[in-house]
Tab-separated table of C-alpha atoms and ligand atoms in Angstrom:
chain	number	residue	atom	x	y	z
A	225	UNK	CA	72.835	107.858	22.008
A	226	UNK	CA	68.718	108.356	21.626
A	227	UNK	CA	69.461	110.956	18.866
A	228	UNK	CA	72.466	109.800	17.375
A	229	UNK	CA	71.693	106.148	17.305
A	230	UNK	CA	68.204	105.080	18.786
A	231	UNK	CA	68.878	101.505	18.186
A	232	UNK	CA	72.288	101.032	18.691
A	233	UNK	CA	73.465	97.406	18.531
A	234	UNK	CA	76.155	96.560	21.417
A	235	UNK	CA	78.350	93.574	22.151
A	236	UNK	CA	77.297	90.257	22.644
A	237	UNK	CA	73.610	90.325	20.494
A	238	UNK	CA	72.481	93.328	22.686
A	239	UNK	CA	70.928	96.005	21.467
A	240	UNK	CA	70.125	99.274	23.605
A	241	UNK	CA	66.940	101.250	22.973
A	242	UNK	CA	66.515	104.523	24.307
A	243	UNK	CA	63.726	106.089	22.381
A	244	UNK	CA	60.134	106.228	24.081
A	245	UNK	CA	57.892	104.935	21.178
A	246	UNK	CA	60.517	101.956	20.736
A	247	UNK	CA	60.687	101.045	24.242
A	248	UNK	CA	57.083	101.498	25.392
A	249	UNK	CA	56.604	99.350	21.771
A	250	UNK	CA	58.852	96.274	22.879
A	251	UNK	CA	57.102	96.236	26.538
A	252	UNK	CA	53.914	95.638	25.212
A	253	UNK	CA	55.221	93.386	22.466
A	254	UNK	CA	54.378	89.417	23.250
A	255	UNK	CA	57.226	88.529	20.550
A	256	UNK	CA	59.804	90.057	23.012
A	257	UNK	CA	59.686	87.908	26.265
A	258	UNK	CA	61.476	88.042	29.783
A	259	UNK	CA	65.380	87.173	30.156
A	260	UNK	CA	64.374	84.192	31.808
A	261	UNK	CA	67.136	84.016	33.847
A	262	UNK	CA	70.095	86.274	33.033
A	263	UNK	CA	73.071	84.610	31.876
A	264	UNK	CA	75.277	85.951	35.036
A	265	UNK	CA	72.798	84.368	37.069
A	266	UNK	CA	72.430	81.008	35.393
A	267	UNK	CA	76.409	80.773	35.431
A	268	UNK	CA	76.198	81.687	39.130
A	269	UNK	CA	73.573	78.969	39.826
A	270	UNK	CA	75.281	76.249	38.291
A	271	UNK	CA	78.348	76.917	40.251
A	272	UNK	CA	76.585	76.805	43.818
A	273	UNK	CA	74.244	73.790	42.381
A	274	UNK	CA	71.971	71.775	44.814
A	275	UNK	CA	72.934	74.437	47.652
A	276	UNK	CA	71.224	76.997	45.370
A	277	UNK	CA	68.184	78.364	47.279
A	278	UNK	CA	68.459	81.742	45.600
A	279	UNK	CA	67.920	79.978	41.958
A	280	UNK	CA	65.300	78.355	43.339
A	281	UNK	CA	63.688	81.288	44.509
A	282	UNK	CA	64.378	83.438	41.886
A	283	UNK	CA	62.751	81.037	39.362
A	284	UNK	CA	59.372	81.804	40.695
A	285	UNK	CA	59.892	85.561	40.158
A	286	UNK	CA	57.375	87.465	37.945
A	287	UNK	CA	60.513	89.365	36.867
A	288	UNK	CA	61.486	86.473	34.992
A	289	UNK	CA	58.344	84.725	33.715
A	290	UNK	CA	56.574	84.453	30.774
A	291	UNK	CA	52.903	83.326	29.856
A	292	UNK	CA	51.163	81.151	31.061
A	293	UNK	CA	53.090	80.879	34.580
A	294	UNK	CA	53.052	84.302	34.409
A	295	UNK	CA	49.865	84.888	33.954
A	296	UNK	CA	49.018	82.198	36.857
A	297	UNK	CA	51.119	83.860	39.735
A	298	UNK	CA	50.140	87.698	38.628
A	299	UNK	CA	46.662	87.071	39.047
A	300	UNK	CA	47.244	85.378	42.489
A	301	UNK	CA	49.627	88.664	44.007
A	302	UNK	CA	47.150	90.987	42.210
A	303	UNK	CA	44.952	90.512	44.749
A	304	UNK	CA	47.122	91.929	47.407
A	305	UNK	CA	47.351	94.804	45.367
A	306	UNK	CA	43.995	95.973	43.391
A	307	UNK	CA	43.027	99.888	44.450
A	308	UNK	CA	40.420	98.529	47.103
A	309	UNK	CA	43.362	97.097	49.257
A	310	UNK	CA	45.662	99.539	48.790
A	311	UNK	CA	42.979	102.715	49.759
A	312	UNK	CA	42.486	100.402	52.757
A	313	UNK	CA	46.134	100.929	53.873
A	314	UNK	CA	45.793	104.599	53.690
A	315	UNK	CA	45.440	105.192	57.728
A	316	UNK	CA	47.919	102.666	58.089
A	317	UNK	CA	50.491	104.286	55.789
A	318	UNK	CA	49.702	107.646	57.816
A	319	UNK	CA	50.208	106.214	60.847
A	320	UNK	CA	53.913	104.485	60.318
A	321	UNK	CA	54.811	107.804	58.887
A	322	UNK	CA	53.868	109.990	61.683
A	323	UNK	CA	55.388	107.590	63.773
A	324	UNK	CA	58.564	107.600	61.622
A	325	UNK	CA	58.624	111.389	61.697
A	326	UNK	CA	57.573	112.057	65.476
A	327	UNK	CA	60.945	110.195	66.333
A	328	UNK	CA	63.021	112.733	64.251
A	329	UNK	CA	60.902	116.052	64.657
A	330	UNK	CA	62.616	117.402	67.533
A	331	UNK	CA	66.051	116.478	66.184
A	332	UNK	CA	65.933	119.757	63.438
A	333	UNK	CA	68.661	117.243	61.213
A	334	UNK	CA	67.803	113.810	59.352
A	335	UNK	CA	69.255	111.713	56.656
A	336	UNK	CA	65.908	111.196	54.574
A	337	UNK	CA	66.882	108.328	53.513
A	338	UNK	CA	68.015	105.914	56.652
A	339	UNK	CA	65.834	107.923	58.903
A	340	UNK	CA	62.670	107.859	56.743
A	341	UNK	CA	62.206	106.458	53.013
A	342	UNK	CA	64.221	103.062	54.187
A	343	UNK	CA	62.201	102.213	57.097
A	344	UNK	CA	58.694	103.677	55.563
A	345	UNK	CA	58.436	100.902	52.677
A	346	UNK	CA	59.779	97.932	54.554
A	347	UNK	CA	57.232	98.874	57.699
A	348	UNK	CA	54.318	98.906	54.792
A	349	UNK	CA	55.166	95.588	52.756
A	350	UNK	CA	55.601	94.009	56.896
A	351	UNK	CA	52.045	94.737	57.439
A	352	UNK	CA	50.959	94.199	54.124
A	353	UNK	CA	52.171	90.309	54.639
A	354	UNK	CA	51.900	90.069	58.544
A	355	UNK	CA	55.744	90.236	59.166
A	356	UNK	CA	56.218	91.080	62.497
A	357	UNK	CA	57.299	95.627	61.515
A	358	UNK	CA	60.187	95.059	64.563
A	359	UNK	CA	62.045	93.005	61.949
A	360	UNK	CA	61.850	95.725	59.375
A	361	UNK	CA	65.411	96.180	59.357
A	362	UNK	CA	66.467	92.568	58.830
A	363	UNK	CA	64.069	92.165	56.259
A	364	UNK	CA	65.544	95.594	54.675
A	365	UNK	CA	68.964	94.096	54.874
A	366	UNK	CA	68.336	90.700	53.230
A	367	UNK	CA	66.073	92.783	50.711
A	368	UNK	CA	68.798	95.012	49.671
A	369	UNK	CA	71.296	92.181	49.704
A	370	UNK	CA	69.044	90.138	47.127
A	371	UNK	CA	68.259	93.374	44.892
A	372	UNK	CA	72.493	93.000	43.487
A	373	UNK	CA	70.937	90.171	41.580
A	374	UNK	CA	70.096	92.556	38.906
A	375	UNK	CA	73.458	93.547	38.349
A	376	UNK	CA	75.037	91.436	35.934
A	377	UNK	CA	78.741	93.030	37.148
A	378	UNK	CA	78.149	91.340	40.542
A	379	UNK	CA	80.747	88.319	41.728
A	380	UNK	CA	80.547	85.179	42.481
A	381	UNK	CA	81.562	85.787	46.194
A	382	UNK	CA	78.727	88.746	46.090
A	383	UNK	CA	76.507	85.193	44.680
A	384	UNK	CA	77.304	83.598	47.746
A	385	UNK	CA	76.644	86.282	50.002
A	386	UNK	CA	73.037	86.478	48.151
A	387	UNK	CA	72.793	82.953	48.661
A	388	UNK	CA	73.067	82.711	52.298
A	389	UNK	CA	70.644	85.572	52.914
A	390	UNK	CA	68.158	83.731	50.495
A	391	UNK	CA	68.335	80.786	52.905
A	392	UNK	CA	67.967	82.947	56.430
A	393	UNK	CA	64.793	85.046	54.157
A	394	UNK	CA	63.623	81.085	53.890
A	395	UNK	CA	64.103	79.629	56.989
A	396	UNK	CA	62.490	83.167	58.469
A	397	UNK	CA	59.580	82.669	56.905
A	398	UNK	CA	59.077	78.772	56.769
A	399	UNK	CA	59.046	79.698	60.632
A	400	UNK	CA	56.302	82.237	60.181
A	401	UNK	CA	54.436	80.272	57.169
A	402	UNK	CA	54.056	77.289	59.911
A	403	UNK	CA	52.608	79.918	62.815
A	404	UNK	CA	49.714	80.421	60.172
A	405	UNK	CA	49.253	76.999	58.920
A	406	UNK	CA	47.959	76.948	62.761
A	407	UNK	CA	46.570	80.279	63.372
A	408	UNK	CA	45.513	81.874	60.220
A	409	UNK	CA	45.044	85.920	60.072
A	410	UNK	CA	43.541	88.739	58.149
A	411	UNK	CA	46.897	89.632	56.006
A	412	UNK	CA	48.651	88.442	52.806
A	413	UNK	CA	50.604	86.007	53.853
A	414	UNK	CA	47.341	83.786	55.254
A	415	UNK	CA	46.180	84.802	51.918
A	416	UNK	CA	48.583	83.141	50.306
A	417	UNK	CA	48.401	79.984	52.108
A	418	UNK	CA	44.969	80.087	51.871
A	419	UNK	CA	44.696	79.801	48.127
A	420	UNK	CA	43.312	77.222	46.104
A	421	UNK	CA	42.842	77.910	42.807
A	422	UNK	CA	41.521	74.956	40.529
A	423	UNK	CA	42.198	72.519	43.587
A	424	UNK	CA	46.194	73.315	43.102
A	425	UNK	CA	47.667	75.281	46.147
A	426	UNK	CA	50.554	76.972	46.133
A	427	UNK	CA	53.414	75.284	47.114
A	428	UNK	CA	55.678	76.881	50.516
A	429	UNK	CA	58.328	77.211	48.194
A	430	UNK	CA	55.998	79.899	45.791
A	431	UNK	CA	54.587	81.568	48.814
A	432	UNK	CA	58.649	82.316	49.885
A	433	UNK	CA	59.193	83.719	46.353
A	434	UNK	CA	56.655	85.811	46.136
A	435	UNK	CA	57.472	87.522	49.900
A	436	UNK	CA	61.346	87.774	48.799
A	437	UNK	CA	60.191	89.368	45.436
A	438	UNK	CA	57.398	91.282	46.848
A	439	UNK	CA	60.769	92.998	49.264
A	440	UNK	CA	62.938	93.625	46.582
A	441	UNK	CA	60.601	95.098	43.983
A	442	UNK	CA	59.108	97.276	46.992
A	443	UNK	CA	61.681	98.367	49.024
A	444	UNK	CA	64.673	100.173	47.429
A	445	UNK	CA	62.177	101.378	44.245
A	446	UNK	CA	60.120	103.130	46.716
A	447	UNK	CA	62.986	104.445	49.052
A	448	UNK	CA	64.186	106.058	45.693
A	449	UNK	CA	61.320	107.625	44.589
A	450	UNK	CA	60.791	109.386	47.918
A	451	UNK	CA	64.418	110.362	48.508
A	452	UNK	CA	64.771	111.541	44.607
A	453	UNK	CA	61.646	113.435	44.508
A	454	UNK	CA	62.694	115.098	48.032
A	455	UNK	CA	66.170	115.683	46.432
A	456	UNK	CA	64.281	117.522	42.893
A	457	UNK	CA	61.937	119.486	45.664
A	458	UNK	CA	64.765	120.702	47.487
A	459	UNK	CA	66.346	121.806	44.467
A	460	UNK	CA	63.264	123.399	42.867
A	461	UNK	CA	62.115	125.183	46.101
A	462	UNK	CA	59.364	127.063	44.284
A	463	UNK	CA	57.690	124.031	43.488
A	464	UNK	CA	58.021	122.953	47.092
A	465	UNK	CA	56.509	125.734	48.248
A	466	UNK	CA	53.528	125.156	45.703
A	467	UNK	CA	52.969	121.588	47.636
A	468	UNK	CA	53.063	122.940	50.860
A	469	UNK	CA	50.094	125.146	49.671
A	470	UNK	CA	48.510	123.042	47.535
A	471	UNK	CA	48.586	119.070	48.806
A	472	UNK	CA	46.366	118.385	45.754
A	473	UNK	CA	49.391	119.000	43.826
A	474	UNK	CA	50.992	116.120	45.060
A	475	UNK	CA	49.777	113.856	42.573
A	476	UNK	CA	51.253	115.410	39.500
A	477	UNK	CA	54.222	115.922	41.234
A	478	UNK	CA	54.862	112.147	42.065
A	479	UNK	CA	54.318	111.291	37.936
A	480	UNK	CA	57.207	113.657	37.316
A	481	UNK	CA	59.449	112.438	39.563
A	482	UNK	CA	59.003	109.311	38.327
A	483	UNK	CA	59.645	110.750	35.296
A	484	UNK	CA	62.395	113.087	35.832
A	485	UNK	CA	64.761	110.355	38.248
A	486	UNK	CA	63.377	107.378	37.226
A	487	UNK	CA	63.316	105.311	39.853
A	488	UNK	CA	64.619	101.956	38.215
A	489	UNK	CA	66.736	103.049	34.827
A	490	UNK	CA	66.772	100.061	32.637
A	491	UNK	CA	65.380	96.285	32.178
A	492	UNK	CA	65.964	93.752	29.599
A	493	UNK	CA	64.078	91.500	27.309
A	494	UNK	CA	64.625	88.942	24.319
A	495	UNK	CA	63.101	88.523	21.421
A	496	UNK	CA	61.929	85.262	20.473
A	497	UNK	CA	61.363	85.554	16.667
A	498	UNK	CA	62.856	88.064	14.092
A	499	UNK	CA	61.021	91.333	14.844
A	500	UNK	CA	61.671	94.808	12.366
A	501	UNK	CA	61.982	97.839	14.326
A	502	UNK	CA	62.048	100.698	12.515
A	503	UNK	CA	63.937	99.447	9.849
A	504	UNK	CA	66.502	97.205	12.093
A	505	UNK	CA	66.181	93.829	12.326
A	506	UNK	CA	66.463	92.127	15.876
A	507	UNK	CA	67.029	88.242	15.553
A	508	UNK	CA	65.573	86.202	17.326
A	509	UNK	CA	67.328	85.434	20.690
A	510	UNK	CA	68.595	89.000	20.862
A	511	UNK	CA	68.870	90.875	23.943
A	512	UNK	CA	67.243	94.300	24.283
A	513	UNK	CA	68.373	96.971	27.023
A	514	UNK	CA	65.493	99.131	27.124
A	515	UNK	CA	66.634	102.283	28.988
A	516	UNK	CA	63.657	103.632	30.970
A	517	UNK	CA	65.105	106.484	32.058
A	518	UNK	CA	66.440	107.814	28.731
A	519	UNK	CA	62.944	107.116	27.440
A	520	UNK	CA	61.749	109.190	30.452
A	521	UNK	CA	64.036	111.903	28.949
A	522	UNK	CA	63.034	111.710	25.384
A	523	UNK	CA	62.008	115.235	23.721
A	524	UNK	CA	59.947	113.825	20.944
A	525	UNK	CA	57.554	112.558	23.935
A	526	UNK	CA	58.358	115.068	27.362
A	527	UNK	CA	59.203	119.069	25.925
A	528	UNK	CA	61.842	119.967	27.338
A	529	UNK	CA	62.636	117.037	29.281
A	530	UNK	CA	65.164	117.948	31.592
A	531	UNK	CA	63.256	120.571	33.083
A	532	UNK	CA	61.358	119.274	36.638
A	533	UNK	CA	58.013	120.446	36.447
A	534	UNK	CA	55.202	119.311	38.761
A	535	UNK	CA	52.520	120.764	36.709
A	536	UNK	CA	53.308	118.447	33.507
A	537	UNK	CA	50.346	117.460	31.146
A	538	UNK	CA	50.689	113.959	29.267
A	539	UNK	CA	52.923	112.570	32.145
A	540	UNK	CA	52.826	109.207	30.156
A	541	UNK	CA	55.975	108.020	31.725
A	542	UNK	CA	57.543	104.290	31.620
A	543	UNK	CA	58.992	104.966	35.269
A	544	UNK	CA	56.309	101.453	35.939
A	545	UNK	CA	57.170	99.654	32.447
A	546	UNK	CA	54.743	98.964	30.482
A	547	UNK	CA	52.564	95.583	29.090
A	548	UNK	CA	52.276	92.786	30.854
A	549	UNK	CA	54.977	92.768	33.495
A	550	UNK	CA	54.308	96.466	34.667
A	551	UNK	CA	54.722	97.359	38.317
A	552	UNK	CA	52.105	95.413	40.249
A	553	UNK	CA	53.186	97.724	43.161
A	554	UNK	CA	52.119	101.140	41.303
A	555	UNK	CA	48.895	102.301	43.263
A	556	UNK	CA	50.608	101.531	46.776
A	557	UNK	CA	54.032	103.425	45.845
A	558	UNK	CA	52.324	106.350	44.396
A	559	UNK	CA	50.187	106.266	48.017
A	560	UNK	CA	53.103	105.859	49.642
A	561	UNK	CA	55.102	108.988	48.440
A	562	UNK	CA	52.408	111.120	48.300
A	563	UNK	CA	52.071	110.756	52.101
A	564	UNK	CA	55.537	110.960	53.078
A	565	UNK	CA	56.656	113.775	50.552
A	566	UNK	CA	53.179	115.735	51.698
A	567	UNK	CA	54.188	114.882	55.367
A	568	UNK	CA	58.430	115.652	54.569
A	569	UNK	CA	57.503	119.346	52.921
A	570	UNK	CA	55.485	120.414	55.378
A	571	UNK	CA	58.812	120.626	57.931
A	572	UNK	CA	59.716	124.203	58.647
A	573	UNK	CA	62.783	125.304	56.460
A	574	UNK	CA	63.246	121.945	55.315
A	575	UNK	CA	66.671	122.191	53.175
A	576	UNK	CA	69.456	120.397	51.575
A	577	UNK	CA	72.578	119.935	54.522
A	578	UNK	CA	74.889	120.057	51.711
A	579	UNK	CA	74.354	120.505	47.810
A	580	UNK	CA	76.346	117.655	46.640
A	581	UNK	CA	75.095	114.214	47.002
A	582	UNK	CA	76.732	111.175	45.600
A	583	UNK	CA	74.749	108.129	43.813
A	584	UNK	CA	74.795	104.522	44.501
A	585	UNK	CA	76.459	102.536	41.412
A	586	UNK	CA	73.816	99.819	42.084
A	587	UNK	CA	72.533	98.400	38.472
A	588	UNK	CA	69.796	99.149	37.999
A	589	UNK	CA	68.203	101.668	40.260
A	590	UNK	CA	68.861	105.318	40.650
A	591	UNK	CA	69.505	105.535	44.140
A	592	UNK	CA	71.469	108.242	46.419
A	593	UNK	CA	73.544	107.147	49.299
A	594	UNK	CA	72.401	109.720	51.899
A	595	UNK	CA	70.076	112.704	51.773
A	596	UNK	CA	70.957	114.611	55.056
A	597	UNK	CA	68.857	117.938	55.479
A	598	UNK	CA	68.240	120.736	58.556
A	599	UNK	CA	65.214	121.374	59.431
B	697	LIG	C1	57.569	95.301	38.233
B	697	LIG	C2	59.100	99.836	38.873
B	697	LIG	C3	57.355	99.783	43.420
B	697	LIG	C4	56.068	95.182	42.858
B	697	LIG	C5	58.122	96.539	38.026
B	697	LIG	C6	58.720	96.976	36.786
B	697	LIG	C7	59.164	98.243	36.966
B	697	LIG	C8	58.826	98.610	38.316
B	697	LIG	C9	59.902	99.128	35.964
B	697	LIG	C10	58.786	96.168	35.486
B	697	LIG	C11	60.042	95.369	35.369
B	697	LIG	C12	60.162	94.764	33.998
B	697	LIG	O1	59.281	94.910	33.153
B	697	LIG	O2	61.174	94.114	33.758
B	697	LIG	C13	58.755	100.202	40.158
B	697	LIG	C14	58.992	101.513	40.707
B	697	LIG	C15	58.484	101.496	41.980
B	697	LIG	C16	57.950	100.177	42.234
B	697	LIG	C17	59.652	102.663	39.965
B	697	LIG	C18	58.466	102.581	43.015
B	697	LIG	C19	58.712	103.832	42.768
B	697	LIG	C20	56.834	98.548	43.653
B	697	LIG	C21	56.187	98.126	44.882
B	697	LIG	C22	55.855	96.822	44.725
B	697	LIG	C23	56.266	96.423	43.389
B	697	LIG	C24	55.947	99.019	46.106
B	697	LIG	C25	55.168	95.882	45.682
B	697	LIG	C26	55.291	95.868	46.970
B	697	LIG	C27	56.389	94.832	41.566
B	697	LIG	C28	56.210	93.489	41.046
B	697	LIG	C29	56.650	93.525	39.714
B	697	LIG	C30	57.086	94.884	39.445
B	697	LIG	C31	55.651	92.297	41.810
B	697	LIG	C32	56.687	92.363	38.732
B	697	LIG	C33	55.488	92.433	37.815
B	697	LIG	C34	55.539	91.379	36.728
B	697	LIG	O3	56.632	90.962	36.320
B	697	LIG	O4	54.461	90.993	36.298
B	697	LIG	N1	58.184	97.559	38.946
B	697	LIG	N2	58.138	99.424	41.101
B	697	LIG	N3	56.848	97.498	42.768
B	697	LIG	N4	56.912	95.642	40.584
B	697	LIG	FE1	57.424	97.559	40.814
């Protein structure tokens, strides 16, 4: 499609972009804003009505805000998130994953991805807020659960499941939210209770929307990234064995996994005036598909793009987005896979259990079901 038909108009005013310059163009383009809230979803909402905590949630998500909201509940998560904080967590991050890792050493077999990458990001974002890390698994559950809202094929029985978890995600933290109106602590969550900015606080219902959100945007992107650059290394043992040698490689490698298997393929925007693009008009009110992970693949911007190659120059990739809605949670995922991949490589004889693995068809991640491996 990218060389045949870069802008290639679909059903239903959609239009799917696929080239790199046009995509990283309409990210950082203020006359294309956010799909507020996606058609399926609104549909969905207005079906389950007052009952509807997930709406409610969801309409506090950065996702799916424009300036100047936008701008307002950025700058309070950025906090939580600027380099300082996240170099802080570096001992901590070491410390979950040896943990993680001395429970499966002596075991020689391990499905990366249930063993390691799923509990690794939910134990960091838990600490990160103050969650009690025991409850890692619920919170991965409900996270994971709440993620299908992304996919527009989803049902409306798959609506109500979301629903119900959005409600136990509430109550669970309305419970813990009350523990620090008493006791406050040194983590994010008394952070966000703590705020006042121009005498307005945020209100409960904010502070639960940005937890749920700060889950889902953290937890199955980040699972991916470490189980699909462990997959590429596997497959490219050379450049494994490069790593092992040389941790200060790790860095480049991370950009070009994020490149190569993009962790999250697509998103969506609308354009709120008439904008030319390259000679194609998109109306106002149009949707636009912009495909990450074609744009990841695009030879006018990566040579030869479907070769995996840690030592890449001009890594430039859109893996994060781009403009103002791009990946608050950068600086900690990029920490966080360069400590587990640097701590996975360095297991004798680490290799692939079996050469065929099978993909999730979850919209819109790239995400495998299982990555077993001997060790
Ligand atoms: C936004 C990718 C990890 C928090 C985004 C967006 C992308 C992205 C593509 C932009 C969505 C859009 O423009 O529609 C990734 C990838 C990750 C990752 C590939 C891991 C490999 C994280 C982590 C966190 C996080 C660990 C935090 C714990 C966020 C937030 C936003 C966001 C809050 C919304 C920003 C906004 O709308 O202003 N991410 N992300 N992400 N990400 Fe990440």
């Amino acid at each position: 499609l990218r060389s045949v038909e870069p802008i290639h108009q679909s059903f239903n005013n959609m239009w799917v972009v696929t080239r790199y310059t046009d995509a990283k163009a309409i990210l950082r383009d203020s006359r294309f804003c956010v799909n507020k809230m996606p058609n399926h979803v609104k549909y969905k909402s207005d079906y389950l009505g007052n009952f509807n905590t997930l709406a409610q949630a969801i309409s506090k998500w950065l996702i799916f805000l424009d300036p100047p909201e936008h701008t307002r509940l950025r700058g309070l998560i950025s906090k939580a998130f600027s380099a300082a904080t996240v170099k802080s967590l570096y001992s901590q991050i070491q410390q979950i994953t040896e943990q993680l890792i001395s429970k499966i050493r002596h075991q020689g077999y391990m499905d990366i991805i249930a063993d390691f990458a799923c509990p690794l990001p939910c134990n960091v974002i838990c600490t990160i807020l103050g969650v009690p890390v025991e409850d890692w698994y619920k919170l991965y559950f409900w996270s994971d659960k709440l993620s299908e809202i992304l996919d527009p094929l989803k049902s409306l029985e798959d609506y109500e499941q979301m629903n119900k978890v959005a409600l136990e995600f509430t109550d669970y933290f309305k419970g813990l939210i009350a523990q620090r109106k008493i006791n406050l602590q040194q983590d994010f969550l008394s952070a966000l209770i703590a705020v006042k900015e121009q005498n307005n606080k945020l209100t409960e219902e904010e502070i639960i929307s940005i937890c749920m959100l700060l889950f889902l945007t953290g937890e199955e992107t980040t699972v991916n990234l470490i189980s699909n650059g462990m997959l590429a290394l596997l497959r490219h043992p050379g450049q494994m064995q490069q790593i092992k040698t040389q941790p200060m490689l790790i860095q480049g490698a991370i950009e070009e996994i994020l490149r190569y298997d993009s962790p999250i393929q697509i998103t969506t925007r609308v354009a709120n005036q008439d904008v030319l693009l390259d000679s194609v008009t998109i109306q106002s009110g149009d949707k636009v598909l912009v495909v990450l992970g074609a744009a990841n693949r695009d030879p006018a911007q990566f040579p030869e793009p479907d070769r995996f190659d840690i030592t890449r120059v001009n890594n430039n990739h859109l893996a994060f987005a781009d403009g103002i809605h791009s990946c608050l949670g950068a600086a900690l995922t990029r920490l966080e896979a360069e400590i587990a991949i640097n701590t996975l490589v360095q297991l004798p004889d680490i290799q692939l259990l079996q050469e065929q693995v099978e993909w999730r068809k979850k919209v819109p991640f790239r995400s495998l079901k299982s990555l077993p491996v001997t060790f």
